[in-house]
């Protein structure tokens, strides 16, 4: 089981009446009314401190992501953060999980080059995430026509993979990128790095992942109930495609907070969880997916499966929820160590995921509370997750250096 810390780098001090005064947290919130560069610089450094703390505490990986024009998680240049983190964790075997540089908002060769730099700086610890980008980021902030999003993503992916592997310079004559000579310097240490493709349940993403033998990461803030429907579909698709049920072919991100007890958890984290859902996710419904962003086969399956209706229902409800509503609806995992451990083990087994990404810093949560969350989790919960999938399956989508280090540590524990 591989467990990663997932950080968003959010605005930590939005006004109490933010949702009433502003249309959206994404695309069009006015920066000069809501933030200043000095304060943002402080938040970036807090985020880096939290990442390093999570790595030192024992997380297997640290996840970074890219978003634009928003106060939900404003890390427009995740590779800048990733390169810093690679250096800061050089004494560890923690994977740098880039989830990632989006293939539609960045020049593909730039992704190939910068990912190779991070892999080199880290000593071969990169997980190369290749998301197409949200509709808010790719289509609205960067102007990519929605109907082109997936085609651009596929072409960029193919160019990046070929650029890493090619022994000789080559010409690339794509629809969106045309290059007379591709010959990138440097190359990644890994040949190539493992690739993760984040998604929200689109059939076309499943097919893309299967065809290229990558790992699929379902990204959602609605918890196990929503995820179970999607991942059941993903595993059924893999069966039809003729792939094995290696749990490391899939991952899931889960919001999680843990306190010394169930009551202490609610006392410490309730207001920050409510801030996240009510302010950080304050987005008009039609922003999430402009017409054309989801291709027709995926749209049809999403509608027929009922996932779209369930998601629309959740989006309509969650802004009025309180802490106990999020817990009871299983959108979050929260409580004392024993409560969290049992719920997390149940989630992992039900979803059959070998890669777990835990969102443990939310919105207004200050660094000291984030580090408390990390410390209680790594001390009281994480050890119980290590052996979930045993030795039956190999995680082919994790850096080889990190896999070798994990096996050595496990062997040392057995010997002791």
Short mmCIF file of C-alpha atoms in Angstrom, two decimals:
data_model
loop_
_atom_site.label_atom_id
_atom_site.label_comp_id
_atom_site.label_asym_id
_atom_site.label_seq_id
_atom_site.Cartn_x
_atom_site.Cartn_y
_atom_site.Cartn_z
CA UNK A 1 0.00 0.00 0.00
CA UNK A 2 1.36 3.42 -0.97
CA UNK A 3 0.04 6.40 0.95
CA UNK A 4 0.76 9.96 -0.18
CA UNK A 5 0.13 13.36 1.36
CA UNK A 6 -1.96 15.51 -1.00
CA UNK A 7 -1.66 19.29 -0.60
CA UNK A 8 -3.52 21.99 -2.54
CA UNK A 9 -1.83 25.28 -1.49
CA UNK A 10 -5.11 27.17 -0.83
CA UNK A 11 -6.11 30.67 0.23
CA UNK A 12 -6.25 30.30 4.02
CA UNK A 13 -8.18 33.41 4.97
CA UNK A 14 -11.15 34.06 2.67
CA UNK A 15 -13.73 36.44 4.23
CA UNK A 16 -16.72 35.02 6.07
CA UNK A 17 -19.13 36.29 3.41
CA UNK A 18 -17.02 35.14 0.47
CA UNK A 19 -19.67 32.83 -1.01
CA UNK A 20 -22.28 35.60 -0.83
CA UNK A 21 -20.11 38.35 -2.31
CA UNK A 22 -18.28 36.49 -5.07
CA UNK A 23 -19.49 34.37 -7.96
CA UNK A 24 -16.74 31.76 -7.82
CA UNK A 25 -13.51 30.75 -6.12
CA UNK A 26 -12.21 29.70 -9.54
CA UNK A 27 -11.60 31.59 -12.79
CA UNK A 28 -12.76 35.07 -11.76
CA UNK A 29 -12.17 35.91 -8.05
CA UNK A 30 -10.38 39.30 -7.88
CA UNK A 31 -6.88 38.77 -6.50
CA UNK A 32 -6.31 42.35 -5.34
CA UNK A 33 -9.48 42.32 -3.24
CA UNK A 34 -8.78 38.96 -1.64
CA UNK A 35 -5.01 38.56 -1.25
CA UNK A 36 -1.60 40.17 -1.52
CA UNK A 37 1.69 38.81 -2.78
CA UNK A 38 3.46 38.92 0.59
CA UNK A 39 0.75 36.87 2.26
CA UNK A 40 0.70 34.40 -0.63
CA UNK A 41 4.46 33.97 -0.31
CA UNK A 42 3.96 33.03 3.33
CA UNK A 43 1.36 30.43 2.35
CA UNK A 44 3.66 28.88 -0.26
CA UNK A 45 6.37 28.46 2.36
CA UNK A 46 3.87 27.03 4.84
CA UNK A 47 2.85 24.49 2.17
CA UNK A 48 6.45 23.50 1.50
CA UNK A 49 7.02 23.09 5.25
CA UNK A 50 3.95 20.84 5.46
CA UNK A 51 5.17 18.73 2.52
CA UNK A 52 8.59 18.25 4.08
CA UNK A 53 7.04 17.48 7.47
CA UNK A 54 4.82 14.80 5.85
CA UNK A 55 7.81 13.27 4.09
CA UNK A 56 9.87 13.16 7.27
CA UNK A 57 6.91 11.70 9.19
CA UNK A 58 6.79 8.67 6.90
CA UNK A 59 4.43 9.27 3.98
CA UNK A 60 5.40 7.24 0.90
CA UNK A 61 4.82 10.15 -1.46
CA UNK A 62 3.94 13.84 -1.68
CA UNK A 63 1.35 14.88 -4.30
CA UNK A 64 1.47 18.22 -6.10
CA UNK A 65 -1.05 19.57 -8.60
CA UNK A 66 -1.63 22.43 -11.03
CA UNK A 67 -4.49 24.92 -11.06
CA UNK A 68 -4.98 28.46 -12.35
CA UNK A 69 -6.88 31.65 -11.49
CA UNK A 70 -8.34 30.44 -8.23
CA UNK A 71 -8.18 30.56 -4.43
CA UNK A 72 -8.93 26.84 -4.00
CA UNK A 73 -5.40 25.67 -4.68
CA UNK A 74 -3.22 28.15 -6.49
CA UNK A 75 -0.14 26.28 -7.53
CA UNK A 76 0.10 27.30 -11.21
CA UNK A 77 3.70 26.01 -11.37
CA UNK A 78 3.82 22.67 -9.54
CA UNK A 79 7.21 21.84 -11.03
CA UNK A 80 8.71 24.78 -9.11
CA UNK A 81 7.37 23.30 -5.89
CA UNK A 82 8.33 19.77 -6.96
CA UNK A 83 11.95 20.67 -7.67
CA UNK A 84 12.24 22.36 -4.28
CA UNK A 85 10.68 19.36 -2.59
CA UNK A 86 12.99 16.96 -4.44
CA UNK A 87 15.97 18.82 -3.00
CA UNK A 88 14.49 19.15 0.50
CA UNK A 89 13.80 15.40 0.70
CA UNK A 90 17.09 14.20 -0.80
CA UNK A 91 17.80 12.24 2.41
CA UNK A 92 14.57 10.24 2.01
CA UNK A 93 13.01 7.73 -0.37
CA UNK A 94 9.75 9.67 -0.66
CA UNK A 95 8.20 9.74 -4.14
CA UNK A 96 7.58 13.14 -5.74
CA UNK A 97 4.11 12.60 -7.18
CA UNK A 98 3.38 15.25 -9.79
CA UNK A 99 -0.38 15.21 -10.39
CA UNK A 100 0.81 17.10 -12.18
CA UNK A 101 1.73 19.43 -14.97
CA UNK A 102 -1.41 19.57 -17.08
CA UNK A 103 -0.79 18.58 -20.68
CA UNK A 104 -3.16 21.15 -22.18
CA UNK A 105 -1.92 24.25 -20.35
CA UNK A 106 1.81 23.56 -20.74
CA UNK A 107 4.02 23.03 -23.76
CA UNK A 108 4.58 19.25 -23.91
CA UNK A 109 8.37 19.41 -24.30
CA UNK A 110 8.54 21.70 -21.29
CA UNK A 111 6.79 19.05 -19.22
CA UNK A 112 9.17 16.37 -20.51
CA UNK A 113 12.22 18.50 -19.68
CA UNK A 114 11.09 19.71 -16.27
CA UNK A 115 9.90 16.29 -15.17
CA UNK A 116 13.29 14.93 -16.21
CA UNK A 117 14.94 17.63 -14.09
CA UNK A 118 12.85 16.69 -11.05
CA UNK A 119 13.64 13.00 -11.55
CA UNK A 120 17.34 13.83 -11.75
CA UNK A 121 17.32 16.14 -8.71
CA UNK A 122 15.40 13.56 -6.68
CA UNK A 123 17.60 10.66 -7.67
CA UNK A 124 14.84 8.84 -9.55
CA UNK A 125 11.81 9.45 -7.30
CA UNK A 126 9.36 11.04 -9.77
CA UNK A 127 5.83 9.81 -10.44
CA UNK A 128 4.80 11.54 -13.67
CA UNK A 129 1.17 12.59 -13.51
CA UNK A 130 -0.35 13.74 -16.81
CA UNK A 131 -3.81 15.28 -16.26
CA UNK A 132 -5.61 17.07 -19.10
CA UNK A 133 -6.59 19.86 -16.69
CA UNK A 134 -9.96 20.86 -15.30
CA UNK A 135 -12.43 22.68 -17.51
CA UNK A 136 -11.88 25.80 -15.39
CA UNK A 137 -8.11 25.68 -15.93
CA UNK A 138 -7.76 24.41 -19.49
CA UNK A 139 -10.85 25.87 -21.14
CA UNK A 140 -11.60 29.05 -19.22
CA UNK A 141 -8.27 30.20 -17.81
CA UNK A 142 -6.08 29.05 -20.72
CA UNK A 143 -8.58 29.21 -23.58
CA UNK A 144 -8.28 25.65 -24.87
CA UNK A 145 -11.47 24.85 -26.82
CA UNK A 146 -13.29 22.19 -24.77
CA UNK A 147 -13.70 19.88 -27.76
CA UNK A 148 -9.91 19.81 -28.22
CA UNK A 149 -9.01 19.01 -24.60
CA UNK A 150 -8.71 15.23 -24.84
CA UNK A 151 -7.11 15.20 -28.28
CA UNK A 152 -4.46 17.69 -27.11
CA UNK A 153 -3.90 15.60 -23.98
CA UNK A 154 -3.33 12.41 -25.97
CA UNK A 155 -0.94 14.06 -28.41
CA UNK A 156 1.07 15.72 -25.62
CA UNK A 157 1.32 12.41 -23.74
CA UNK A 158 2.64 10.61 -26.83
CA UNK A 159 5.25 13.31 -27.48
CA UNK A 160 6.46 13.31 -23.85
CA UNK A 161 6.80 9.52 -23.72
CA UNK A 162 8.64 9.39 -27.04
CA UNK A 163 10.94 12.28 -26.06
CA UNK A 164 12.00 10.36 -22.94
CA UNK A 165 12.65 7.11 -24.76
CA UNK A 166 14.17 8.11 -28.11
CA UNK A 167 17.86 7.38 -28.70
CA UNK A 168 18.12 9.76 -31.65
CA UNK A 169 16.58 13.16 -32.46
CA UNK A 170 13.23 12.84 -34.25
CA UNK A 171 10.69 15.03 -35.97
CA UNK A 172 7.21 15.30 -34.51
CA UNK A 173 4.34 16.29 -36.77
CA UNK A 174 1.31 16.40 -34.51
CA UNK A 175 -1.91 18.30 -35.01
CA UNK A 176 -1.12 20.78 -32.24
CA UNK A 177 2.67 20.52 -31.94
CA UNK A 178 5.08 20.42 -34.88
CA UNK A 179 8.80 20.10 -34.21
CA UNK A 180 11.70 19.54 -36.62
CA UNK A 181 14.01 17.95 -34.02
CA UNK A 182 13.14 16.60 -30.60
CA UNK A 183 16.24 15.85 -28.51
CA UNK A 184 15.57 16.79 -24.89
CA UNK A 185 18.24 17.39 -22.27
CA UNK A 186 18.25 16.08 -19.59
CA UNK A 187 16.57 12.68 -19.59
CA UNK A 188 14.93 11.17 -16.51
CA UNK A 189 16.85 8.62 -14.46
CA UNK A 190 13.87 6.27 -14.72
CA UNK A 191 13.35 4.84 -18.19
CA UNK A 192 10.63 6.07 -18.19
CA UNK A 193 9.09 7.31 -14.91
CA UNK A 194 5.80 5.66 -13.88
CA UNK A 195 2.80 7.55 -15.24
CA UNK A 196 -0.43 8.30 -13.38
CA UNK A 197 -3.51 9.64 -15.15
CA UNK A 198 -5.98 11.48 -12.88
CA UNK A 199 -9.64 11.41 -13.81
CA UNK A 200 -13.24 11.80 -12.66
CA UNK A 201 -14.76 8.64 -14.10
CA UNK A 202 -14.68 9.23 -17.87
CA UNK A 203 -14.81 6.07 -19.99
CA UNK A 204 -12.33 7.54 -22.47
CA UNK A 205 -9.81 8.07 -19.64
CA UNK A 206 -10.14 4.41 -18.60
CA UNK A 207 -9.50 3.33 -22.18
CA UNK A 208 -6.51 5.66 -22.48
CA UNK A 209 -5.03 4.35 -19.21
CA UNK A 210 -5.52 0.72 -20.22
CA UNK A 211 -4.10 1.18 -23.71
CA UNK A 212 -0.96 2.82 -22.35
CA UNK A 213 -0.62 0.60 -19.26
CA UNK A 214 -0.67 3.52 -16.82
CA UNK A 215 -2.26 3.84 -13.37
CA UNK A 216 -5.65 5.55 -12.96
CA UNK A 217 -6.23 7.94 -10.06
CA UNK A 218 -9.84 8.85 -9.30
CA UNK A 219 -9.90 12.41 -7.93
CA UNK A 220 -12.99 13.38 -5.94
CA UNK A 221 -13.96 15.22 -2.76
CA UNK A 222 -17.21 13.29 -2.27
CA UNK A 223 -15.86 10.19 -0.54
CA UNK A 224 -16.35 6.44 -0.79
CA UNK A 225 -20.02 6.30 -1.82
CA UNK A 226 -19.39 8.24 -5.01
CA UNK A 227 -16.05 6.56 -5.65
CA UNK A 228 -17.41 3.03 -5.29
CA UNK A 229 -19.70 3.44 -8.28
CA UNK A 230 -16.90 4.84 -10.44
CA UNK A 231 -14.20 2.38 -9.43
CA UNK A 232 -16.52 -0.61 -9.75
CA UNK A 233 -16.97 0.55 -13.33
CA UNK A 234 -13.24 0.97 -13.79
CA UNK A 235 -12.47 -2.57 -12.58
CA UNK A 236 -15.26 -4.01 -14.75
CA UNK A 237 -13.76 -2.18 -17.72
CA UNK A 238 -10.33 -3.61 -16.92
CA UNK A 239 -11.81 -7.11 -16.83
CA UNK A 240 -13.31 -6.58 -20.29
CA UNK A 241 -9.98 -5.20 -21.52
CA UNK A 242 -8.17 -8.31 -20.29
CA UNK A 243 -6.07 -6.67 -17.59
CA UNK A 244 -5.34 -8.15 -14.19
CA UNK A 245 -6.83 -6.73 -10.98
CA UNK A 246 -3.57 -5.39 -9.60
CA UNK A 247 -4.82 -2.82 -7.04
CA UNK A 248 -1.93 -0.53 -7.90
CA UNK A 249 -3.59 0.12 -11.24
CA UNK A 250 -5.87 2.48 -9.31
CA UNK A 251 -5.73 5.19 -6.67
CA UNK A 252 -8.10 7.49 -4.82
CA UNK A 253 -7.80 10.76 -2.95
CA UNK A 254 -9.64 11.06 0.37
CA UNK A 255 -10.11 13.97 2.74
CA UNK A 256 -8.98 12.83 6.18
CA UNK A 257 -8.54 14.41 9.60
CA UNK A 258 -7.61 12.57 12.78
CA UNK A 259 -7.53 13.72 16.39
CA UNK A 260 -6.69 12.13 19.70
CA UNK A 261 -10.39 11.13 19.92
CA UNK A 262 -13.59 11.52 17.89
CA UNK A 263 -14.60 14.52 19.99
CA UNK A 264 -11.17 16.14 19.75
CA UNK A 265 -11.21 15.69 15.99
CA UNK A 266 -14.50 17.56 15.64
CA UNK A 267 -13.30 20.29 17.99
CA UNK A 268 -10.04 20.83 16.08
CA UNK A 269 -11.07 20.46 12.46
CA UNK A 270 -14.80 21.16 12.02
CA UNK A 271 -14.52 24.83 11.03
CA UNK A 272 -11.73 24.13 8.55
CA UNK A 273 -13.67 21.35 6.82
CA UNK A 274 -16.71 23.62 6.55
CA UNK A 275 -14.49 26.41 5.16
CA UNK A 276 -13.17 24.04 2.48
CA UNK A 277 -16.53 22.84 1.22
CA UNK A 278 -18.35 26.15 1.55
CA UNK A 279 -15.64 28.50 0.29
CA UNK A 280 -12.81 26.59 -1.43
CA UNK A 281 -15.33 24.68 -3.58
CA UNK A 282 -17.60 27.65 -4.25
CA UNK A 283 -17.92 27.19 -8.02
CA UNK A 284 -20.96 27.64 -10.30
CA UNK A 285 -22.21 24.28 -11.56
CA UNK A 286 -21.65 25.13 -15.23
CA UNK A 287 -17.96 25.94 -14.66
CA UNK A 288 -17.07 22.33 -13.85
CA UNK A 289 -17.42 21.02 -17.41
CA UNK A 290 -18.07 23.31 -20.37
CA UNK A 291 -19.90 21.70 -23.31
CA UNK A 292 -17.44 19.54 -25.22
CA UNK A 293 -15.05 18.99 -22.31
CA UNK A 294 -16.34 15.44 -21.82
CA UNK A 295 -16.47 13.34 -24.97
CA UNK A 296 -19.77 11.75 -25.98
CA UNK A 297 -19.09 8.09 -24.96
CA UNK A 298 -17.98 9.23 -21.50
CA UNK A 299 -20.91 11.61 -21.14
CA UNK A 300 -23.38 8.88 -22.11
CA UNK A 301 -21.94 6.40 -19.62
CA UNK A 302 -21.83 9.00 -16.86
CA UNK A 303 -25.50 9.84 -17.36
CA UNK A 304 -26.64 6.21 -17.67
CA UNK A 305 -24.67 5.10 -14.60
CA UNK A 306 -26.29 7.75 -12.44
CA UNK A 307 -22.95 9.24 -11.39
CA UNK A 308 -23.81 12.62 -12.88
CA UNK A 309 -27.11 12.81 -11.02
CA UNK A 310 -25.47 11.79 -7.74
CA UNK A 311 -22.70 14.34 -8.19
CA UNK A 312 -25.20 17.11 -8.98
CA UNK A 313 -27.13 16.16 -5.87
CA UNK A 314 -23.99 16.29 -3.72
CA UNK A 315 -22.92 19.63 -5.14
CA UNK A 316 -26.36 21.07 -4.39
CA UNK A 317 -26.24 19.81 -0.80
CA UNK A 318 -22.71 20.06 0.52
CA UNK A 319 -22.55 23.86 0.89
CA UNK A 320 -25.19 23.72 3.59
CA UNK A 321 -23.67 20.76 5.42
CA UNK A 322 -22.00 20.93 8.80
CA UNK A 323 -19.16 18.75 10.08
CA UNK A 324 -21.40 15.85 11.14
CA UNK A 325 -23.15 15.84 7.76
CA UNK A 326 -19.82 15.39 5.95
CA UNK A 327 -18.93 12.54 8.31
CA UNK A 328 -22.30 10.79 8.15
CA UNK A 329 -22.42 11.05 4.34
CA UNK A 330 -18.90 9.56 4.22
CA UNK A 331 -17.53 12.50 2.26
CA UNK A 332 -14.71 12.76 4.77
CA UNK A 333 -12.99 10.32 7.09
CA UNK A 334 -12.65 11.87 10.52
CA UNK A 335 -12.33 10.86 14.16
CA UNK A 336 -9.91 9.32 16.60
CA UNK A 337 -7.17 6.94 15.39
CA UNK A 338 -9.22 3.76 15.75
CA UNK A 339 -12.23 5.24 13.95
CA UNK A 340 -10.10 6.57 11.11
CA UNK A 341 -8.13 3.34 10.79
CA UNK A 342 -11.23 1.16 10.46
CA UNK A 343 -12.93 3.46 7.95
CA UNK A 344 -9.80 3.81 5.86
CA UNK A 345 -9.18 0.07 5.72
CA UNK A 346 -12.78 -0.45 4.64
CA UNK A 347 -12.46 2.21 1.93
CA UNK A 348 -9.23 0.79 0.50
CA UNK A 349 -10.60 -2.74 0.29
CA UNK A 350 -13.99 -1.73 -1.10
CA UNK A 351 -12.43 0.42 -3.83
CA UNK A 352 -9.52 -1.96 -4.43
CA UNK A 353 -6.93 0.81 -4.59
CA UNK A 354 -3.22 0.41 -3.95
CA UNK A 355 -2.44 4.13 -4.13
CA UNK A 356 -4.08 6.30 -1.50
CA UNK A 357 -3.76 10.09 -1.60
CA UNK A 358 -4.86 11.82 1.58
CA UNK A 359 -5.94 15.47 1.59
CA UNK A 360 -4.97 16.50 5.12
CA UNK A 361 -4.56 20.26 4.79
CA UNK A 362 -7.84 21.99 4.02
CA UNK A 363 -8.50 25.65 3.32
CA UNK A 364 -8.01 27.67 6.48
CA UNK A 365 -6.17 24.95 8.42
CA UNK A 366 -2.98 26.49 9.94
CA UNK A 367 0.41 24.76 9.67
CA UNK A 368 0.56 23.62 13.30
CA UNK A 369 -2.82 21.87 12.99
CA UNK A 370 -1.85 20.31 9.66
CA UNK A 371 1.30 18.93 11.25
CA UNK A 372 -0.72 17.58 14.17
CA UNK A 373 -2.97 15.82 11.67
CA UNK A 374 0.09 14.35 9.94
CA UNK A 375 1.74 13.24 13.17
CA UNK A 376 -1.27 11.45 14.67
CA UNK A 377 -1.97 9.75 11.35
CA UNK A 378 1.57 8.53 10.69
CA UNK A 379 1.98 7.37 14.29
CA UNK A 380 -1.40 5.75 14.94
CA UNK A 381 -2.95 4.86 11.56
CA UNK A 382 -0.37 4.51 8.79
CA UNK A 383 1.33 1.37 10.18
CA UNK A 384 -1.99 -0.50 9.92
CA UNK A 385 -2.23 0.22 6.17
CA UNK A 386 1.18 -1.08 5.14
CA UNK A 387 0.27 -4.72 4.64
CA UNK A 388 -3.18 -4.36 3.06
CA UNK A 389 -2.22 -5.95 -0.27
CA UNK A 390 0.62 -8.11 1.04
CA UNK A 391 3.12 -9.52 -1.46
CA UNK A 392 0.57 -10.75 -3.99
CA UNK A 393 0.87 -7.72 -6.25
CA UNK A 394 3.78 -5.55 -7.35
CA UNK A 395 3.38 -1.80 -7.66
CA UNK A 396 4.72 -1.25 -11.17
CA UNK A 397 3.62 2.40 -11.04
CA UNK A 398 5.95 3.51 -8.25
CA UNK A 399 9.61 4.60 -8.58
CA UNK A 400 11.88 1.56 -8.48
CA UNK A 401 14.24 3.25 -6.01
CA UNK A 402 11.35 3.86 -3.59
CA UNK A 403 10.05 0.30 -4.03
CA UNK A 404 13.48 -1.12 -3.22
CA UNK A 405 13.77 1.05 -0.11
CA UNK A 406 10.33 -0.07 1.11
CA UNK A 407 11.25 -3.74 0.69
CA UNK A 408 14.51 -3.22 2.59
CA UNK A 409 12.67 -1.53 5.47
CA UNK A 410 10.04 -4.29 5.57
CA UNK A 411 12.77 -6.91 5.65
CA UNK A 412 14.50 -5.13 8.51
CA UNK A 413 11.23 -5.03 10.49
CA UNK A 414 10.69 -8.78 9.98
CA UNK A 415 14.27 -9.55 11.03
CA UNK A 416 13.88 -7.43 14.16
#
